[in-house]
Structures are given as C-alpha cells and as structure tokens.
Coordinates of C-alpha atoms in Angstrom, one line a residue:
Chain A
X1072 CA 0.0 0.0 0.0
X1073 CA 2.9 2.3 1.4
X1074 CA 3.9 2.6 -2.7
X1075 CA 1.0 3.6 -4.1
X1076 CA 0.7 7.0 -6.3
X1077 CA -2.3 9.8 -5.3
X1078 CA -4.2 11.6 -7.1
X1079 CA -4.2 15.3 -6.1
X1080 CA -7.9 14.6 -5.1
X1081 CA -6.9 11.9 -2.6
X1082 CA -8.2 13.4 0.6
X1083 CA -11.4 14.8 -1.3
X1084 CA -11.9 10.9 -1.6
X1085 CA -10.8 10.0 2.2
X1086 CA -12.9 13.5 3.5
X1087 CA -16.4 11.9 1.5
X1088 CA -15.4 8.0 3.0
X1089 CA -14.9 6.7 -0.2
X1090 CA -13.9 3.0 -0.6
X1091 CA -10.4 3.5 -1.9
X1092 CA -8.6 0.2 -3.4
X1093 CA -5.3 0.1 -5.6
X1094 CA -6.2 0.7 -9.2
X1095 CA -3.4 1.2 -12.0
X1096 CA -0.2 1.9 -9.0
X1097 CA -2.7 4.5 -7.4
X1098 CA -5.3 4.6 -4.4
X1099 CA -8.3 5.3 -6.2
X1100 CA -12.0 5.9 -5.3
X1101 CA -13.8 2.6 -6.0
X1102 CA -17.5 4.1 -4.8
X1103 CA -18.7 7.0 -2.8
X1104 CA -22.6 6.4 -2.1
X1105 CA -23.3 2.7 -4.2
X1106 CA -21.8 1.8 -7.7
X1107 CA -25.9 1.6 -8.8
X1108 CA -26.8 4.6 -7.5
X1109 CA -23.4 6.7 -9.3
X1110 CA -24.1 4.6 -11.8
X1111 CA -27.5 5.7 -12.6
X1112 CA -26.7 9.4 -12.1
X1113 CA -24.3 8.8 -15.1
X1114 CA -26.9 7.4 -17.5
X1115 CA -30.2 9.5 -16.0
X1116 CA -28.7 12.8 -14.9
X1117 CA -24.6 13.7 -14.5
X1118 CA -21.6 12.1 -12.0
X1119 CA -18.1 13.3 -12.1
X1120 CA -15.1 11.5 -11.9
X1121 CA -11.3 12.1 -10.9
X1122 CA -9.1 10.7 -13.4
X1123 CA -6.2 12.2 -12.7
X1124 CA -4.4 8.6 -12.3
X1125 CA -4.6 9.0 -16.4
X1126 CA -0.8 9.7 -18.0
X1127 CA -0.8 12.3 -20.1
X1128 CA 2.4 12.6 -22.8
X1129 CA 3.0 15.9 -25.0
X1130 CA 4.9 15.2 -28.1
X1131 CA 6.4 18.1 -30.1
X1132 CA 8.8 19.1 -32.7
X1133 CA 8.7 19.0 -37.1
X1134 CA 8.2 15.7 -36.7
X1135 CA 6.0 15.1 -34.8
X1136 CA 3.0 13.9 -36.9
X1137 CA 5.2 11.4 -39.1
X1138 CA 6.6 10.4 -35.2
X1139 CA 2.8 9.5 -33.9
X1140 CA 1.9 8.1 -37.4
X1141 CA 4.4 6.1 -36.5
X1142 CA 3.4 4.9 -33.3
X1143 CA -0.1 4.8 -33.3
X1144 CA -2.8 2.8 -35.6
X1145 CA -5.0 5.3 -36.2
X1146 CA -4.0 8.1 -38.6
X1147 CA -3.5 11.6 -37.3
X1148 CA -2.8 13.1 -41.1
X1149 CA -5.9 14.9 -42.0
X1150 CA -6.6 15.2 -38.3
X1151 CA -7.5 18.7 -37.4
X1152 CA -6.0 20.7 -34.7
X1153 CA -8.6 20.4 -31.7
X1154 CA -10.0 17.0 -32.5
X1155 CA -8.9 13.8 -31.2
X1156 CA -8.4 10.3 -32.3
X1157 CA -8.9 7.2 -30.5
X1158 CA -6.4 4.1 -31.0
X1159 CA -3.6 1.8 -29.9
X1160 CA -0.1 0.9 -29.8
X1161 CA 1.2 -1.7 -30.8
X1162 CA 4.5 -4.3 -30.4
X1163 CA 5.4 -5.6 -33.8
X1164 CA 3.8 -8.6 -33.3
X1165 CA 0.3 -6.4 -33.0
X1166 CA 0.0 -7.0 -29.4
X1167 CA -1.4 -3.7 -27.7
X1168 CA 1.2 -1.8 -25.3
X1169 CA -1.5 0.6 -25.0
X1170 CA -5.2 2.0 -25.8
X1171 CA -5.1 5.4 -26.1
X1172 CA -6.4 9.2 -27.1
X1173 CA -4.4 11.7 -29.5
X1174 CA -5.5 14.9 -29.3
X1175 CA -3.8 17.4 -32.3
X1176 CA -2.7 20.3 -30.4
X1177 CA -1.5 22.2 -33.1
X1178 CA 0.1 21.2 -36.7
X1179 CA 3.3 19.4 -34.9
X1180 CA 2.0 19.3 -31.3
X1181 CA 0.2 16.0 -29.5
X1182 CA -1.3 15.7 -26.6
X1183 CA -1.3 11.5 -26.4
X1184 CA -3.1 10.5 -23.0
X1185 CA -2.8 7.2 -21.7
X1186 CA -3.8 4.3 -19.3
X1187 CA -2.6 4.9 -15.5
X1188 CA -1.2 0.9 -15.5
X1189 CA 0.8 1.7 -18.5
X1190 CA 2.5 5.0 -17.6
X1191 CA 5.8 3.7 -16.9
X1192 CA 5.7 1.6 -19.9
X1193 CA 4.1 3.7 -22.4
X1194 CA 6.8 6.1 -21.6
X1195 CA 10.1 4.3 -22.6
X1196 CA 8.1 3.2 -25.3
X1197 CA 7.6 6.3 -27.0
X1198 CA 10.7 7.8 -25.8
X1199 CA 12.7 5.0 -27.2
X1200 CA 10.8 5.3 -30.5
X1201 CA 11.6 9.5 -30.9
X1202 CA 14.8 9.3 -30.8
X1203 CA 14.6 9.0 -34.5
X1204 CA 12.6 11.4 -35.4
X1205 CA 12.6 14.9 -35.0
X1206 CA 10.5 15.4 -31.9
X1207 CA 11.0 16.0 -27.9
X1208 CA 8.4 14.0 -25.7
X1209 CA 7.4 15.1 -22.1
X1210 CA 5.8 12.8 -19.8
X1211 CA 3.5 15.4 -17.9
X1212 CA 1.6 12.9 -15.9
X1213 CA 2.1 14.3 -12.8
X1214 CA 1.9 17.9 -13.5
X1215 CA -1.9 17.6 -15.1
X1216 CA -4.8 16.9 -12.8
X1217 CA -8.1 15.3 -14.6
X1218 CA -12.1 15.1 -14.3
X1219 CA -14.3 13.1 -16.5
X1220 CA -18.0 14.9 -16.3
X1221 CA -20.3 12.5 -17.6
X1222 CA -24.0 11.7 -18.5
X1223 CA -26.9 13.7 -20.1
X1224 CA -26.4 16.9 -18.0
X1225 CA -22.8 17.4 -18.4
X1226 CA -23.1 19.7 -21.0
X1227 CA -25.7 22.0 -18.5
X1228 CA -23.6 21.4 -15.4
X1229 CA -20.2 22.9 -17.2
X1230 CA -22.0 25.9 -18.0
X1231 CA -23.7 26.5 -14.8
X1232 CA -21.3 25.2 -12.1
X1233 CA -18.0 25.7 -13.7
X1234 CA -18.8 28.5 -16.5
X1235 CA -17.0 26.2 -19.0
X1236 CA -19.1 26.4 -22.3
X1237 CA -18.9 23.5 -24.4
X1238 CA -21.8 23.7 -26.5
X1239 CA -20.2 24.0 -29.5
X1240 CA -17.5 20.9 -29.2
X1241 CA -18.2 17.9 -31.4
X1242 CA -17.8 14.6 -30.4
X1243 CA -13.7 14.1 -29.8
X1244 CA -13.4 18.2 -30.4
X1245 CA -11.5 20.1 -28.1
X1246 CA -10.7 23.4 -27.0
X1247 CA -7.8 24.3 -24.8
X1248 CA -7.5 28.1 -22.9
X1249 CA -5.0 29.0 -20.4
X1250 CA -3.5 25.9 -19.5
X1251 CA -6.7 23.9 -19.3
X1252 CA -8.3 21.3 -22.3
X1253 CA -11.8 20.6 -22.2
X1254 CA -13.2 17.8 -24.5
X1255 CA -16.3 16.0 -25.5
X1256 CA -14.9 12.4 -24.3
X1257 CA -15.6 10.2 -22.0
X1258 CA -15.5 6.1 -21.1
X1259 CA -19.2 6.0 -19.9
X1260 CA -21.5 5.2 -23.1
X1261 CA -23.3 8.9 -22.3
X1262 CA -22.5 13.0 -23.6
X1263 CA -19.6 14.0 -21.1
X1264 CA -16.5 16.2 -20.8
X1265 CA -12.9 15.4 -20.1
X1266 CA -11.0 18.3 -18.3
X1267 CA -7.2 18.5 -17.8
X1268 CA -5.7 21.2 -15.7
X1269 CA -3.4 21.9 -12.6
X1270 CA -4.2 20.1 -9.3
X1271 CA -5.0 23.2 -7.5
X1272 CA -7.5 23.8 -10.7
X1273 CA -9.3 20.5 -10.9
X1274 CA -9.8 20.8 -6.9
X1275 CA -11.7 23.5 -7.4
X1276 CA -13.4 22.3 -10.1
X1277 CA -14.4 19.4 -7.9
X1278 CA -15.2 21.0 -5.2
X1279 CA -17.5 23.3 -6.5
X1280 CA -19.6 20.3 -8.4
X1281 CA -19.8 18.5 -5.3
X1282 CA -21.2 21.4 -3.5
X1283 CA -23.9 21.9 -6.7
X1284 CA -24.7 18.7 -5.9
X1285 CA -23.2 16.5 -8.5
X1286 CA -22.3 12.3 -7.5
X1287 CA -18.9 12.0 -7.2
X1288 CA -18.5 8.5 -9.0
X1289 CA -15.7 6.0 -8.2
X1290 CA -14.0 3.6 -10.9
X1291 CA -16.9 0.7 -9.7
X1292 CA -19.1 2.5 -12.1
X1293 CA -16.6 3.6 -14.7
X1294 CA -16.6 -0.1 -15.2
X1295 CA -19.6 -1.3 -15.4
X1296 CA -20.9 2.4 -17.7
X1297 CA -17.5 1.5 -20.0
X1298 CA -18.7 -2.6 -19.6
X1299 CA -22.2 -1.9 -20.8
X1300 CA -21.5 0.6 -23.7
X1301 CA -18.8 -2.4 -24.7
X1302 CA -15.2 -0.2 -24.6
X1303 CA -12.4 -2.4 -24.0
X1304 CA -10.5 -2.3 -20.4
X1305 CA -6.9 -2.4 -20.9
X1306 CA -5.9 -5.8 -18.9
X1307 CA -9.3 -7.2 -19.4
X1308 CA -10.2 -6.9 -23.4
X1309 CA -6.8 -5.6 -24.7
X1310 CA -3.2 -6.9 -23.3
X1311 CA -0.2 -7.3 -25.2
X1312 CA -1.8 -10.7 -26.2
X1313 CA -4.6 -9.3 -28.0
X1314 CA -4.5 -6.9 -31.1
X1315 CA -6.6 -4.7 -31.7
X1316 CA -8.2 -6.5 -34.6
X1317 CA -8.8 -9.7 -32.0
X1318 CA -10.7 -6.8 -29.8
X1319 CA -12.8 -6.1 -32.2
X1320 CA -11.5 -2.5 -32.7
X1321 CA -9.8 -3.0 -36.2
X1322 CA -11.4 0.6 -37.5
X1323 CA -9.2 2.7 -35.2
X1324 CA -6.2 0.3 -37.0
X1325 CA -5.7 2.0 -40.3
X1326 CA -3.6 0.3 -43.0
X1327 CA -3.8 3.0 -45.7
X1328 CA -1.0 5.3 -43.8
X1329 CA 2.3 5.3 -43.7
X1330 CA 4.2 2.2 -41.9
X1331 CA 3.6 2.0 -38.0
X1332 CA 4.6 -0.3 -35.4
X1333 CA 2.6 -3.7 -35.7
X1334 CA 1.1 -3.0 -39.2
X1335 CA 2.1 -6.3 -41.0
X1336 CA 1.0 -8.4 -38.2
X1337 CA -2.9 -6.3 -37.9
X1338 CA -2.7 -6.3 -41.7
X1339 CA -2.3 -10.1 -42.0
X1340 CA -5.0 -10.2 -39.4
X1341 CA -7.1 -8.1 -41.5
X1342 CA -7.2 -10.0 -44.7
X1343 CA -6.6 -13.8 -43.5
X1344 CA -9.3 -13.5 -40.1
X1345 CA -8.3 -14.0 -36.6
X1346 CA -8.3 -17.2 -34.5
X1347 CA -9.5 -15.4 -31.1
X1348 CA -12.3 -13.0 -30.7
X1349 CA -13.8 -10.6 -28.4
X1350 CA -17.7 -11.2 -28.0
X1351 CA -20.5 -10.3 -26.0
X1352 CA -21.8 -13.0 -24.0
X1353 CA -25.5 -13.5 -22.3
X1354 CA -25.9 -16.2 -19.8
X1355 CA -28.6 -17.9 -19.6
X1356 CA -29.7 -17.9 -15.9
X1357 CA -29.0 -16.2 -12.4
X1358 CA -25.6 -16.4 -12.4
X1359 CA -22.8 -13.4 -13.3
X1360 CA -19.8 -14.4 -15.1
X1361 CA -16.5 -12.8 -13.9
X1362 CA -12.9 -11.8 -15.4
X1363 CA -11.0 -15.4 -16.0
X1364 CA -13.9 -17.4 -15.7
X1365 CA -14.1 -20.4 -18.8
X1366 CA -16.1 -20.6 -21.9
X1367 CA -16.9 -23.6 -22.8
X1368 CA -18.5 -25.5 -26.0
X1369 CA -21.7 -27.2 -25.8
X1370 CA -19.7 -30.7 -25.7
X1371 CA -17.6 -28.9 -22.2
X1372 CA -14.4 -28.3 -24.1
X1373 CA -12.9 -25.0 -23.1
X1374 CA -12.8 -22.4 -26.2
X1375 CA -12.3 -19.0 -24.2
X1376 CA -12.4 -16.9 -21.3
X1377 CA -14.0 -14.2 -19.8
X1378 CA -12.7 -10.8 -19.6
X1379 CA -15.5 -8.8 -18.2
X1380 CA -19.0 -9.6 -16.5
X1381 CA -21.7 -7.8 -14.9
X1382 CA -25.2 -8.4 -14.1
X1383 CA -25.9 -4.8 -16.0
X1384 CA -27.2 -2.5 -13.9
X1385 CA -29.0 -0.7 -16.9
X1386 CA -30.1 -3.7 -18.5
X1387 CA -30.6 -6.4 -15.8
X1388 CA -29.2 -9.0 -18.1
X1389 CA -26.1 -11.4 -16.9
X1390 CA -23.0 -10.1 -19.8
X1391 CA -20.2 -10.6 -20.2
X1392 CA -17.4 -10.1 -22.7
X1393 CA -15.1 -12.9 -23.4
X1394 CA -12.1 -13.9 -25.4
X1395 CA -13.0 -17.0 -27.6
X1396 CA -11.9 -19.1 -30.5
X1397 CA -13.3 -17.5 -33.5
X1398 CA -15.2 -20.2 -34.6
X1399 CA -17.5 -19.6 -31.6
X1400 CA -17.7 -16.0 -31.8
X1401 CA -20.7 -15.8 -34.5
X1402 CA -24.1 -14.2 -33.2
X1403 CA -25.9 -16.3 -31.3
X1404 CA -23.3 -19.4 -31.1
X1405 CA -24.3 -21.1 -28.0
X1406 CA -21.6 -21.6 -25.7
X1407 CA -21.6 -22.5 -21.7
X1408 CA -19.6 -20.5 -18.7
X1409 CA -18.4 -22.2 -15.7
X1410 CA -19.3 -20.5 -12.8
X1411 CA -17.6 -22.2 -9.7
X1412 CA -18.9 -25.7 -10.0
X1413 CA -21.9 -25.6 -12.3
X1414 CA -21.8 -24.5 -16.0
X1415 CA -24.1 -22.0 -17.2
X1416 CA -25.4 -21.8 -21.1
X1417 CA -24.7 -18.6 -22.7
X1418 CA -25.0 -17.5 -26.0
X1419 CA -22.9 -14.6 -28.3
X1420 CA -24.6 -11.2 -28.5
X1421 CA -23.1 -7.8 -30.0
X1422 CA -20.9 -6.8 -27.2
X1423 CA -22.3 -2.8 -27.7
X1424 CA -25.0 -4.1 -24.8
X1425 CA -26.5 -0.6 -24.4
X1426 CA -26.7 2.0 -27.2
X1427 CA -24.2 5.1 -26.0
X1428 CA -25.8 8.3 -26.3
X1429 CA -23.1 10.6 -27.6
X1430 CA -24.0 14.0 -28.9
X1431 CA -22.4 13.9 -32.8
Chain B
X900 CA -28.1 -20.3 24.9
X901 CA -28.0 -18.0 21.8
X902 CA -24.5 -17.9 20.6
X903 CA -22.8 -16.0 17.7
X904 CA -19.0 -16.9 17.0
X905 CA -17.3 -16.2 13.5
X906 CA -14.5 -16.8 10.8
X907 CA -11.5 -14.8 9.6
X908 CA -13.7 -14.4 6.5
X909 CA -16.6 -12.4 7.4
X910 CA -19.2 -15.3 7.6
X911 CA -20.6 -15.6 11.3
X912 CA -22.9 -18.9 12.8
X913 CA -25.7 -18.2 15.1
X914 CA -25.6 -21.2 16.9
X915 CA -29.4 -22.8 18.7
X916 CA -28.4 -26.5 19.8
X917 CA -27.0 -28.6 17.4
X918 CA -28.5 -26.1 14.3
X919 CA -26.3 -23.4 13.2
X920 CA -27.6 -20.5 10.8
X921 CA -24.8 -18.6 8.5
X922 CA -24.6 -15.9 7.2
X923 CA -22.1 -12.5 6.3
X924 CA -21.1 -10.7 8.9
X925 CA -22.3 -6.6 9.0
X926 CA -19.3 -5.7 8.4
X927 CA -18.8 -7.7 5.7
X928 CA -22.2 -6.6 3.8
X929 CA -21.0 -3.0 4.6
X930 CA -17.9 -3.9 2.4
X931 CA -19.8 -5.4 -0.5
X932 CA -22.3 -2.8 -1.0
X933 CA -25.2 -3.5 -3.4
X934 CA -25.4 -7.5 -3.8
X935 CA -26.8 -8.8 -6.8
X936 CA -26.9 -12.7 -6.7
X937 CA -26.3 -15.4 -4.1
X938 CA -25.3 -18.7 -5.0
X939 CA -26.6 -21.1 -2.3
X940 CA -26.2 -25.0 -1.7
X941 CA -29.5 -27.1 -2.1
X942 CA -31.1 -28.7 0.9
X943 CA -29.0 -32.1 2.0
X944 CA -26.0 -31.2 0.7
X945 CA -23.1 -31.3 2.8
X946 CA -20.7 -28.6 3.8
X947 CA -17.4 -28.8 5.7
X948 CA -15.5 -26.9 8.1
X949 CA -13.4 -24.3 6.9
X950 CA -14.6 -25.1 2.9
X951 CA -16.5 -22.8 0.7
X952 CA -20.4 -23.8 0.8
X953 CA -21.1 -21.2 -2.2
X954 CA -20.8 -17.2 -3.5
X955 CA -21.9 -14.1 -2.7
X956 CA -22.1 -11.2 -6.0
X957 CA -21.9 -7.8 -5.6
X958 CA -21.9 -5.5 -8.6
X959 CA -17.8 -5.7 -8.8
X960 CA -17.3 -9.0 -7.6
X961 CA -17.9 -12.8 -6.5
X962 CA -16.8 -13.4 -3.1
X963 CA -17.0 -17.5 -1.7
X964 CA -18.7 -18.1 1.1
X965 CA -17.1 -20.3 3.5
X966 CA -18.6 -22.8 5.9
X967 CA -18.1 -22.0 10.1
X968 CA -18.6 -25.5 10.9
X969 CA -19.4 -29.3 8.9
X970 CA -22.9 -30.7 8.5
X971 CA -25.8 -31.0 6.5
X972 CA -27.3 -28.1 5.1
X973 CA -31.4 -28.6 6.7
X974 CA -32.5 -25.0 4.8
X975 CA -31.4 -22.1 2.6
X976 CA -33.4 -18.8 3.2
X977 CA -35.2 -18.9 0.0
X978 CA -36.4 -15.2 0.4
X979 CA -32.4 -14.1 -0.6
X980 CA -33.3 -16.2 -4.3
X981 CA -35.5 -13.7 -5.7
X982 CA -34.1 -10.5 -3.2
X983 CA -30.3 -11.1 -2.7
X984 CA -30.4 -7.2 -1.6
X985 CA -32.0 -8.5 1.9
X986 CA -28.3 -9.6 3.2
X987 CA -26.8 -5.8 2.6
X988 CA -29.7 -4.9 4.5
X989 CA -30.1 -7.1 7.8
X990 CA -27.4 -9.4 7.5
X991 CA -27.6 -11.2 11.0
X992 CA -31.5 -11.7 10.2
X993 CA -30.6 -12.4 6.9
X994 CA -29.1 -15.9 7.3
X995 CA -28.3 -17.9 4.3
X996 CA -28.0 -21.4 5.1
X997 CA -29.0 -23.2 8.2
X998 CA -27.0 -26.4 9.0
X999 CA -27.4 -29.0 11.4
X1000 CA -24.2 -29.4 12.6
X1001 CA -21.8 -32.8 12.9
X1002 CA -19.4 -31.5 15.4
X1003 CA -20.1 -29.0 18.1
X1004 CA -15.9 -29.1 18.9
X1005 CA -15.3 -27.0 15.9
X1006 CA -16.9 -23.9 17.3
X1007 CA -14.2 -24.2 19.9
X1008 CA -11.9 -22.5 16.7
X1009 CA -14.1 -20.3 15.7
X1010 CA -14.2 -16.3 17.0
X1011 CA -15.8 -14.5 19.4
X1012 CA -17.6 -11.5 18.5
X1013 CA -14.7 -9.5 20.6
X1014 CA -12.2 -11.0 18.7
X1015 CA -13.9 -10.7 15.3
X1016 CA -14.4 -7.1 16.2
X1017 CA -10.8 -6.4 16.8
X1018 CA -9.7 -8.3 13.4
X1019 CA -12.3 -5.7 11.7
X1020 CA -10.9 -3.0 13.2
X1021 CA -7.3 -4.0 11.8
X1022 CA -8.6 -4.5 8.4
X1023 CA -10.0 -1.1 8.4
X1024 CA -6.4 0.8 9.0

C-alpha cells in the first residue's frame, strides 16, 4: 500500500469516505454512495469522476505527426488541430502496449493520454521510438490533474457550475485556454466532458460540483458504464496478447497510412481473419460471469475466457465479454460459462449491450 | 443459549443447539455494497468446516462463502433467491444457510464477537 501514487484529489476521496482500493499503481475511489446509485446518475442525470491517475504525454517538434503516425494505428494526417483520435499501440507482433487518445494540439504538437497501469511503460516506449525522429516528448503525468464529467447533463452542469461552455465541441473536439483542455470524451456510453488542468484547478473544479450537488462516482461504475457501452478495459479486453483486430477495434487500425509499429502483423489479421475473438456473452440464468472465468463449447471443451461480467445495472441481463476461439464467436453461437462448479449456457450477443448516447 | 461466533472471512454462525444458521457478517455486507446474486447450496448437501459452501455477487465481484462449521445443510433462506439485496440490508436476520451441525468441537476455533471485532478494526487501517 505504502507505494501507491495519489491523485491530487486523494483526501477529497478519504474526506467523502470513499472506498479507496489500488487501481493502476494508485489509491483510487472505487465508490462513494453505491456503484448503482453513481451509476445511474451517469446514465439518467450527471456524476463526475477524478481521473487524474490518467498519463498524459506531450509530443512536439517538425516531426511530430510522421513520429505518432508512427506509433499509433489510427491516422493523425488529415486530423484537425482540436479534434482527437482514438487508438492503440502496438509491439510488432500487433499486441497492444496501450489504448489510447491523441488529441492534435496544433500542426506538430500531440497531446497522447494514456492508461494509469501503463504509464511507466508507455513512456520508454515512446521515448525510445523518438529518438529518430525529429520530436522532444514530455511525460506530464504528474503535473496535469483530470475530471471526467459525464452523463446527459454534463453539458448543463459545465456551464452552470463551472462557467465552461462546451456547447459547441463535437464529439472528440477540443478546445484548450489558459493551461486547461476541455473535450467532448468520456469512457461512460453517455455525452460528457474530459477536463485537464493543474491540481489546484481540478480541486476547485471538484469542489464546487460536489457542493452543486453533483455524484462524485468512483472507478466501480466507470466499469460497469465503459462494460455496458462495450469499450475495452486495458488488462481485461486488450493486453499485449490481443491486437486490436482480435478486440474487435480494427477501425481505429488504419492500414492506408504510412508504416507504423505492428502494421504487417494487424494487416495479415485483416485479410486472412483472426483465431481469437472478443464477444458479447449472455448467460442464460442467475448467475454473473467474472474476469478469467471459462467458456466452454456445448460438448464442455474450453474455447475461451472471460474478460468482463456484470449483471448490468442498466439492463438487468447477466453479460459478459469474453475472449474466444473465432469459430465460436458468431451471433448467437451457443456456448456454456463455468461458474464455480456448475456451468451456465450462454449464448454470443453484439458486445455494444447498451446503445451510447453521444452527442455527434 | 444464543451464541454468535465467526471466521477470519466475514461469515458468522448463530448457533441454537446442534443447528447453526450462516450468514455474512455486518461488516462484511457494509464492504460489499449493493449484492446482486447469491449462490446457495441445495437442501441435503453437505458442507465442511473451513470449505467454501457457495458465493456471494456484488456488482464488482464474487466473493466465496465459506462454511463455520461441517454438516448437513437442513434449509437455505429462499427469500435471498428472488431478493439477494435482503443480506446488505439485515445481514444477521438475513441468514443464508441453516445447518445442522456434525461437530459441536469445531466452534471451539471459531471467533468471538470481541475477537472478530478487533480483526475488523485491523482490516480497516
């Protein structure tokens, strides 16, 4: 415990008796009043989370846009400055190091953020890759401070609580204004707002949504919102195991751009089909499947596992989303789980369970 | 004599004679938080000292339940089948099997409620 990073929120989270467990190599808020309850505020009305665990990486220089290009699947060329891209990287082999967000900060200027678990990682990784290109990367993790505002009224509550107005920002848009970088992004499956500032900033920010009486949300429910809305978990759908492609996320991997790490692997992928799957899973009957737990065929022979399983709050339907051999992965393949001692039929559903309602 | 006595992991007996009931400890329903799903032995089935007897779900996870003391289980409360919920909310009312027990020298390891209170209190800092 004595290692663990904090967010600059920490005692906010201690002072409102959040249940605090180790998440990513910090001590983060796992729920403050119920993981239903912030839950719901997320789909029905608005909940706000600190993120700040999030790495974020600034890469600059005349390079810099053949440099991510380079790095990352999805292609930043005809990106705009002040929109974002969603994507990976990868090892050569396609495994994911990372899933991440790009945000164009200006012509040659990035803004990549990254997974909390992967800091460390992602870092030597990228730094090790710019040293032949023209480019300088900074790891600003622990200078920038970060709130995820999410759910139907996020848009209302910026305006009101925080005077921020985002009306105008497009789905992945962005605007940044001295020092801070508001965008329309989120890991929820609803309309929301990602804000990156200084510590001292986001506390304020935090504190005055609290006191306007906004649920402060804990990462129980950014899992099972992310879960229902089907975005991967890094560790659970993506690992350095799994390509994007086997996740099910091949249109952030574009092939018609110029070489990057991992593209003859994702390529071959692409045109030959993969052997292993990421699906959506519902199980027939009262019990939840869980991370790890097998898949099995209907003769018992184990063909995958599962990476993710809820009884959805929103739904009230057992899920789950598993890693399987892709000749069980077709819509409506049956297939069993094994829950402790007893198996469980199941069948393969779209792993989008719930329908996100982003504002486009 | 009404006696309560319980394990390192959270589940407490509520001993009458030679039937014991079983259930999660307060403490531990405060920890789980909303419980969606309980996965319970049938009636007859046996259960052993020390061994897991079946699951409790909250939204994040599955915890096992483990079994205070061997025996045969004589009843499971069925009201927790259709309202899991009911533990989180009375958890020492809320039993969730009741077991007529084989050997009334295993209590003899089991803990007090002083000394499960203390372990609590160490899990908390």
């Amino acid at each position: 415990m004595e290692n663990l990073k904090k967010t600059p929120l920490h005692g906010r989270h201690l002072q409102a008796g959040a249940k605090m467990s180790p998440f990513g190599g910090f001590d983060m808020p796992i729920e403050y009043k119920g993981i239903v309850e912030e839950h719901e505020a997320v789909r029905n009305h608005v909940g706000v989370f600190d993120v700040s665990h999030m790495g974020e990486v600034f890469v600059e220089g005349p390079e810099a846009t053949r440099f991510v290009n380079y790095i990352f699947t999805n292609d930043v060329t005809d990106l705009a400055p002040g929109r974002i891209l969603y994507g990976m990287m990868l090892k050569p082999d396609g495994g994911t190091i990372d899933d991440l967000l790009v945000y164009r900060m200006a012509p040659e200027r990035y803004l990549l953020v990254i997974n909390a678990s992967n800091i460390d990682k992602d870092v030597a990784w990228i730094m090790t890759h710019a040293q032949a290109f023209d480019v300088r990367a900074v790891n600003c993790s622990d200078e920038w401070a970060e709130l995820a505002v999410q759910g139907p009224e996020a848009e209302a509550t910026l305006l009101k609580v925080l005077g921020i107005d985002a009306t105008g920002l497009p789905f992945y848009g962005f605007k940044e204004s001295a020092g801070m970088i508001v965008s329309r992004t989120g890991y929820t499956g609803e309309d929301g707002f990602e804000i990156y500032a200084t510590p001292e900033r986001i506390d304020g920010f935090w504190q005055k949504l609290l006191d306007a009486g906004v649920q402060p949300c804990g990462l129980g429910c950014r899992d099972t919102l992310r879960f229902e809305a089907g975005l991967p978990l890094y560790g659970d759908e993506l690992d350095e195991n799994i390509t994007p492609v086997e996740a099910g996320l091949g249109i952030f991997v574009k092939l018609d751009k110029p070489d990057f790490i991992g593209r003859d692997a994702v390529a071959a992928q692409k045109a030959a089909g993969v052997d292993k799957k990421i699906i959506g899973l519902e199980i027939e009957g009262p019990a939840i499947a869980r991370h790890g737990y097998e898949v099995l065929d209907s003769e018992g022979n184990q063909v995958g596992t599962v990476t993710t399983g809820y009884r959805s709050i929103t739904l009230g339907r057992n899920l789950a989303m598993a890693l399987v051999d892709a000749s069980h992965a077709a819509l409506g393949a049956p297939l069993q789980v094994k829950v402790r001692k007893k198996t469980f039929p199941a069948h393969v559903i779209k792993k989008r369970f719930y329908t996100p309602n982003y504002k486009k | 004599m009404e006696k309560i006595l319980y394990l390192p992991t959270h589940e407490y007996i509520r001993i009458e004679g030679t039937k014991g009931y079983i259930g999660i400890s307060e403490y531990a329903a405060k920890q789980l938080g909303n419980i969606v799903y309980i996965d319970m032995p049938e009636p007859d089935d046996e259960v052993s000292a020390g061994e897991e007897f079946g699951a409790i779900e909250s939204v994040k996870a599955a915890s096992d339940l483990y079994s205070p003391v061997s025996g045969t289980v004589v009843a499971v409360n069925e009201a927790l089948v259709d309202e899991p919920g009911l533990v989180g909310k009375d958890p020492m009312a809320q039993w969730i099997i009741e077991v007529e027990m084989d050997n009334l020298d295993e209590l003899d390891g089991l803990l007090t409620p002083e000394a499960y209170a203390e372990l609590c209190a160490h899990e908390t800092h």
